[in-house]
Amino acid sequence: MTSADTAETIVKARRAAIGPATAVALGLIALLIVWLAVNFEKSPALFVKAFLIGITNGSVYALVALGYTLVYGILELINFAHGDVFMLGGMMSATFLVSIFHLGSDPSAVYLWPALFASLAISIVFCGVLNASIERIAYRPLRKAPRLAPLITAIAMSFILQNVAIAWKGPNYISLPINILPHGVVFSIGRNTYTWDALIVVLLTVPVLVALVWLVQYTKRGKAMRATAQDREAAAMMGIDVNRTISFTFLIAGGLAGAAGLIYAIYFTSIRFDQGFQLGLFAFTAAVLGGIGNLPGAVLGALFIGLVQSFNNTLGWHAPGSDWTQSIVFSILILILVFRPEGILGERTPEGG
Amino acid sequence: MSDVATDTVLRVDGIHSYYGSIHALKGVTLEVRTGEIVTLIGSNGAGKSTTLRSINGLIHPRRGRITFLGKDITNTAAHHVVGMGISQSPEGRRLFPRMSVTENLEMGAFQRTDKANFKEDMERVFTLFPRLAERRSQKAGTMSGGEQQMCAIGRALMARPKLLMLDEPSLGLAPIFVERIFETVIEINRQGTAILLVEQNALMALDVASRGYVLETGTVALEGPADRLKADEQVRKLYLGEG
Ligand SMILES: Nc1ncnc2c1ncn2[C@@H]1O[C@H](COP(=O)(O)OP(=O)(O)OP(=O)(O)O)[C@@H](O)[C@H]1O
Ligand SMILES: [Mg+2]
């Protein structure tokens, strides 16, 4: 056999090895692109509107997805209670905005911002402390137990938080006045408008994301978090208090969920005890999609899920519609877990997690 | 023995350490004095790394006592031990693989608050290992074994330790790197740091050390001045590859 023959055999073998799965994936992506292109062609304005809604929803998912990813990165634990912490943050915000600050009944713009920021701060602190307490009480005693134990505990914790919410607010939707946020038009494309409430969501989310990146990348606390995630024992050897760093990580993850809770409450203006579970699964899918443990990946994954949802709900030509959103999102989760468990941006390394 | 010499840096006194029910150290006693290089040799599984881990506070002995500069550190948590002046370049290097060389060195100085000397120490490490200076922004996990070893030693130095523990710094390195590492160990010691050196390469270790301990299945089988150990028939046969 000549060396050219050998080379060809190797190429063929390689092609065969990644064949069917890749072919199916490429086929699906091609179909998706065609579907998007036809929709864009038929109604560019609707397409742009769907795109903007997707980005807006996606940024809320990003805040929650980052919490999953931060905690997984440091403990290799999927914190199933995380979505419920977010939900309680939403309820907390609703209480403060409606019952204490009386927003909606008094739609003066001067009063809006201080009340929003105060509620945001309260929700962030509340959820941060709640999440850190959950770690301290429920997960830390199981640090050395088999990995299934804290996972089951996390699921139990999720149920407990949902029941707390039912006991506190009842089993029905609690709604906020829809006019909490101004709905004025920022700009319009054809008959479709982009309104202030959506823009405010993005304007609240982006600084939080930037602050998080700065914290993790450049501060001493952030570096301690990364070191602990990469090698817990070596981190202790450097003088890093591992337990405190893990608590801090839960605090930050909870704080992000708290911010998401407030933003969700004012944007969607209704919240129920089981919404943490639903949104949590979306956000978890986003985190897995981006490569769990990977911060930029979680944000991109969340924007992607947001877009999937809004294209599916909004577009006119052969869109499956909102009844199918959950099925589609979970199909994505399953496909990723089966074919690329390290996620789109994750590295294929044993320690990459 | 009860009279603790004033120049004792570290004293390990009959410690028993366990991994679950595995009895890894069965009464290890050793001492490091000011300005010394002390080596700990022994075959695989003898308990060398476990001794360093016990000193470091990563595991706590169930019996016995460890004192450092007169303070009892037997049950001190690992993250407090560094601040007291003990740092380690551990077995397997244990760098933070997705952090840059500079960030790894920064982590070594985590406990320190003196920003002023920090730059100076970083330069000192880069002078000892010019190779690291060239690679300062490379991710530690992507460097060669020898480069990683240098980074691990450099990281341990960043703590400005009074006692530096090195666990098999020459493992898996080319002879030229091994030579360089040993030269560096002597250089660090000359700058005033006491060193506890664990080595497979017993011959070189006994060359640079002033005293040595031979560990066998969790106990000290032999101890003494390095040249005496080097001349010992038993040691020559078992650890210096003669016989
Ligand atoms: N994490 C662990 N769990 C259980 N047993 C362990 C663990 N680490 C070490 N041991 C056991 O403790 C004993 C001492 O191990 P240690 O790592 O201290 O040996 P060592 O002298 O450093 O050996 P080597 O030269 O191979 O590095 C061995 O019998 C080993 O099997
Ligand atoms: Mg060892």
mmCIF file of N, CA and C in Angstrom, chain A residues 264-325:
data_model
loop_
_atom_site.group_PDB
_atom_site.id
_atom_site.type_symbol
_atom_site.label_atom_id
_atom_site.label_comp_id
_atom_site.label_asym_id
_atom_site.label_seq_id
_atom_site.Cartn_x
_atom_site.Cartn_y
_atom_site.Cartn_z
ATOM 1 N N TYR A 264 -37.831 39.217 35.862
ATOM 2 C CA TYR A 264 -38.924 38.374 35.372
ATOM 3 C C TYR A 264 -40.273 38.929 35.849
ATOM 4 N N ALA A 265 -40.330 39.254 37.142
ATOM 5 C CA ALA A 265 -41.589 39.718 37.726
ATOM 6 C C ALA A 265 -42.086 40.992 37.050
ATOM 7 N N ILE A 266 -41.183 41.934 36.799
ATOM 8 C CA ILE A 266 -41.652 43.198 36.227
ATOM 9 C C ILE A 266 -41.905 43.096 34.730
ATOM 10 N N TYR A 267 -41.272 42.143 34.074
ATOM 11 C CA TYR A 267 -41.419 42.035 32.618
ATOM 12 C C TYR A 267 -42.619 41.162 32.251
ATOM 13 N N PHE A 268 -42.723 40.010 32.888
ATOM 14 C CA PHE A 268 -43.827 39.097 32.555
ATOM 15 C C PHE A 268 -45.051 39.340 33.441
ATOM 16 N N THR A 269 -44.870 40.076 34.512
ATOM 17 C CA THR A 269 -45.912 40.543 35.435
ATOM 18 C C THR A 269 -46.819 39.454 36.010
ATOM 19 N N SER A 270 -46.368 38.212 35.998
ATOM 20 C CA SER A 270 -47.095 37.220 36.794
ATOM 21 C C SER A 270 -46.121 36.107 37.143
ATOM 22 N N ILE A 271 -46.352 35.498 38.296
ATOM 23 C CA ILE A 271 -45.410 34.471 38.729
ATOM 24 C C ILE A 271 -46.130 33.461 39.609
ATOM 25 N N ARG A 272 -45.711 32.209 39.485
ATOM 26 C CA ARG A 272 -46.347 31.143 40.243
ATOM 27 C C ARG A 272 -45.272 30.227 40.819
ATOM 28 N N PHE A 273 -45.682 29.432 41.832
ATOM 29 C CA PHE A 273 -44.708 28.616 42.574
ATOM 30 C C PHE A 273 -43.890 27.662 41.707
ATOM 31 N N ASP A 274 -44.457 27.207 40.561
ATOM 32 C CA ASP A 274 -43.746 26.203 39.765
ATOM 33 C C ASP A 274 -42.943 26.804 38.616
ATOM 34 N N GLN A 275 -42.866 28.140 38.564
ATOM 35 C CA GLN A 275 -42.180 28.727 37.421
ATOM 36 C C GLN A 275 -40.667 28.647 37.518
ATOM 37 N N GLY A 276 -40.189 28.500 38.749
ATOM 38 C CA GLY A 276 -38.757 28.293 38.904
ATOM 39 C C GLY A 276 -38.328 26.990 38.271
ATOM 40 N N PHE A 277 -39.194 26.005 38.390
ATOM 41 C CA PHE A 277 -38.900 24.693 37.823
ATOM 42 C C PHE A 277 -38.808 24.776 36.303
ATOM 43 N N GLN A 278 -39.837 25.396 35.690
ATOM 44 C CA GLN A 278 -39.857 25.514 34.229
ATOM 45 C C GLN A 278 -38.697 26.341 33.696
ATOM 46 N N LEU A 279 -38.576 27.557 34.231
ATOM 47 C CA LEU A 279 -37.515 28.415 33.731
ATOM 48 C C LEU A 279 -36.157 27.827 34.078
ATOM 49 N N GLY A 280 -36.109 27.169 35.241
ATOM 50 C CA GLY A 280 -34.864 26.528 35.651
ATOM 51 C C GLY A 280 -34.408 25.488 34.641
ATOM 52 N N LEU A 281 -35.364 24.717 34.120
ATOM 53 C CA LEU A 281 -34.990 23.706 33.128
ATOM 54 C C LEU A 281 -34.501 24.357 31.832
ATOM 55 N N PHE A 282 -35.147 25.449 31.442
ATOM 56 C CA PHE A 282 -34.667 26.188 30.265
ATOM 57 C C PHE A 282 -33.238 26.679 30.496
ATOM 58 N N ALA A 283 -33.038 27.276 31.652
ATOM 59 C CA ALA A 283 -31.724 27.843 31.953
ATOM 60 C C ALA A 283 -30.678 26.745 32.067
ATOM 61 N N PHE A 284 -31.087 25.620 32.635
ATOM 62 C CA PHE A 284 -30.167 24.493 32.759
ATOM 63 C C PHE A 284 -29.770 23.986 31.369
ATOM 64 N N THR A 285 -30.757 23.899 30.483
ATOM 65 C CA THR A 285 -30.463 23.507 29.097
ATOM 66 C C THR A 285 -29.461 24.478 28.484
ATOM 67 N N ALA A 286 -29.673 25.758 28.741
ATOM 68 C CA ALA A 286 -28.757 26.774 28.214
ATOM 69 C C ALA A 286 -27.344 26.539 28.736
ATOM 70 N N ALA A 287 -27.238 26.240 30.031
ATOM 71 C CA ALA A 287 -25.919 26.027 30.639
ATOM 72 C C ALA A 287 -25.239 24.807 30.035
ATOM 73 N N VAL A 288 -26.001 23.735 29.820
ATOM 74 C CA VAL A 288 -25.438 22.517 29.229
ATOM 75 C C VAL A 288 -25.029 22.783 27.779
ATOM 76 N N LEU A 289 -25.881 23.530 27.089
ATOM 77 C CA LEU A 289 -25.619 23.865 25.693
ATOM 78 C C LEU A 289 -24.292 24.608 25.554
ATOM 79 N N GLY A 290 -24.054 25.538 26.446
ATOM 80 C CA GLY A 290 -22.823 26.330 26.366
ATOM 81 C C GLY A 290 -21.623 25.617 26.953
ATOM 82 N N GLY A 291 -21.829 24.460 27.534
ATOM 83 C CA GLY A 291 -20.729 23.761 28.192
ATOM 84 C C GLY A 291 -20.765 24.087 29.675
ATOM 85 N N ILE A 292 -21.336 23.181 30.464
ATOM 86 C CA ILE A 292 -21.570 23.529 31.870
ATOM 87 C C ILE A 292 -20.248 23.799 32.574
ATOM 88 N N GLY A 293 -20.212 24.884 33.328
ATOM 89 C CA GLY A 293 -18.976 25.340 33.951
ATOM 90 C C GLY A 293 -18.343 26.490 33.181
ATOM 91 N N ASN A 294 -18.890 26.780 32.002
ATOM 92 C CA ASN A 294 -18.322 27.800 31.124
ATOM 93 C C ASN A 294 -19.217 29.050 31.127
ATOM 94 N N LEU A 295 -18.711 30.170 31.662
ATOM 95 C CA LEU A 295 -19.558 31.355 31.845
ATOM 96 C C LEU A 295 -20.034 31.981 30.524
ATOM 97 N N PRO A 296 -19.136 32.304 29.596
ATOM 98 C CA PRO A 296 -19.633 32.861 28.330
ATOM 99 C C PRO A 296 -20.563 31.873 27.625
ATOM 100 N N GLY A 297 -20.268 30.584 27.763
ATOM 101 C CA GLY A 297 -21.096 29.546 27.160
ATOM 102 C C GLY A 297 -22.519 29.612 27.679
ATOM 103 N N ALA A 298 -22.670 29.835 28.985
ATOM 104 C CA ALA A 298 -24.005 29.903 29.572
ATOM 105 C C ALA A 298 -24.791 31.072 28.987
ATOM 106 N N VAL A 299 -24.120 32.203 28.798
ATOM 107 C CA VAL A 299 -24.803 33.383 28.263
ATOM 108 C C VAL A 299 -25.236 33.120 26.821
ATOM 109 N N LEU A 300 -24.318 32.582 26.014
ATOM 110 C CA LEU A 300 -24.658 32.297 24.618
ATOM 111 C C LEU A 300 -25.773 31.252 24.533
ATOM 112 N N GLY A 301 -25.656 30.209 25.355
ATOM 113 C CA GLY A 301 -26.675 29.166 25.379
ATOM 114 C C GLY A 301 -28.036 29.757 25.725
ATOM 115 N N ALA A 302 -28.049 30.672 26.690
ATOM 116 C CA ALA A 302 -29.307 31.272 27.125
ATOM 117 C C ALA A 302 -29.911 32.130 26.017
ATOM 118 N N LEU A 303 -29.067 32.904 25.335
ATOM 119 C CA LEU A 303 -29.580 33.719 24.224
ATOM 120 C C LEU A 303 -30.146 32.805 23.144
ATOM 121 N N PHE A 304 -29.456 31.694 22.900
ATOM 122 C CA PHE A 304 -29.921 30.741 21.894
ATOM 123 C C PHE A 304 -31.291 30.179 22.274
ATOM 124 N N ILE A 305 -31.436 29.748 23.527
ATOM 125 C CA ILE A 305 -32.722 29.201 23.975
ATOM 126 C C ILE A 305 -33.811 30.274 23.892
ATOM 127 N N GLY A 306 -33.457 31.496 24.272
ATOM 128 C CA GLY A 306 -34.413 32.596 24.170
ATOM 129 C C GLY A 306 -34.892 32.785 22.728
ATOM 130 N N LEU A 307 -33.946 32.693 21.801
ATOM 131 C CA LEU A 307 -34.288 32.853 20.383
ATOM 132 C C LEU A 307 -35.141 31.686 19.888
ATOM 133 N N VAL A 308 -34.764 30.474 20.281
ATOM 134 C CA VAL A 308 -35.538 29.296 19.884
ATOM 135 C C VAL A 308 -36.988 29.481 20.309
ATOM 136 N N GLN A 309 -37.149 29.887 21.568
ATOM 137 C CA GLN A 309 -38.498 30.051 22.101
ATOM 138 C C GLN A 309 -39.271 31.124 21.326
ATOM 139 N N SER A 310 -38.651 32.257 21.118
ATOM 140 C CA SER A 310 -39.423 33.347 20.529
ATOM 141 C C SER A 310 -39.652 33.134 19.024
ATOM 142 N N PHE A 311 -38.678 32.565 18.318
ATOM 143 C CA PHE A 311 -38.923 32.235 16.909
ATOM 144 C C PHE A 311 -40.073 31.236 16.805
ATOM 145 N N ASN A 312 -40.037 30.252 17.673
ATOM 146 C CA ASN A 312 -41.052 29.216 17.648
ATOM 147 C C ASN A 312 -42.439 29.777 17.978
ATOM 148 N N ASN A 313 -42.492 30.721 18.908
ATOM 149 C CA ASN A 313 -43.785 31.273 19.317
ATOM 150 C C ASN A 313 -44.312 32.314 18.331
ATOM 151 N N THR A 314 -43.398 33.042 17.692
ATOM 152 C CA THR A 314 -43.787 34.256 17.005
ATOM 153 C C THR A 314 -43.866 34.135 15.487
ATOM 154 N N LEU A 315 -42.920 33.392 14.908
ATOM 155 C CA LEU A 315 -42.841 33.398 13.441
ATOM 156 C C LEU A 315 -44.099 32.816 12.807
ATOM 157 N N GLY A 316 -44.388 33.295 11.563
ATOM 158 C CA GLY A 316 -45.666 32.961 10.939
ATOM 159 C C GLY A 316 -45.666 31.711 10.083
ATOM 160 N N TRP A 317 -44.529 31.412 9.480
ATOM 161 C CA TRP A 317 -44.513 30.341 8.469
ATOM 162 C C TRP A 317 -44.041 29.027 9.074
ATOM 163 N N HIS A 318 -44.945 28.067 9.234
ATOM 164 C CA HIS A 318 -44.611 26.728 9.723
ATOM 165 C C HIS A 318 -43.856 26.720 11.035
ATOM 166 N N ALA A 319 -44.227 27.594 11.961
ATOM 167 C CA ALA A 319 -43.631 27.522 13.294
ATOM 168 C C ALA A 319 -44.486 26.569 14.116
ATOM 169 N N PRO A 320 -43.872 25.669 14.887
ATOM 170 C CA PRO A 320 -44.657 24.713 15.669
ATOM 171 C C PRO A 320 -45.563 25.403 16.704
ATOM 172 N N GLY A 321 -45.203 26.615 17.152
ATOM 173 C CA GLY A 321 -46.050 27.318 18.098
ATOM 174 C C GLY A 321 -45.694 27.017 19.543
ATOM 175 N N SER A 322 -46.237 27.851 20.443
ATOM 176 C CA SER A 322 -45.772 27.840 21.828
ATOM 177 C C SER A 322 -46.050 26.523 22.550
ATOM 178 N N ASP A 323 -47.069 25.746 22.086
ATOM 179 C CA ASP A 323 -47.325 24.457 22.734
ATOM 180 C C ASP A 323 -46.110 23.547 22.643
ATOM 181 N N TRP A 324 -45.296 23.775 21.635
ATOM 182 C CA TRP A 324 -44.158 22.886 21.382
ATOM 183 C C TRP A 324 -42.844 23.370 21.991
ATOM 184 N N THR A 325 -42.845 24.588 22.557
ATOM 185 C CA THR A 325 -41.579 25.160 23.013
ATOM 186 C C THR A 325 -40.824 24.230 23.961
#
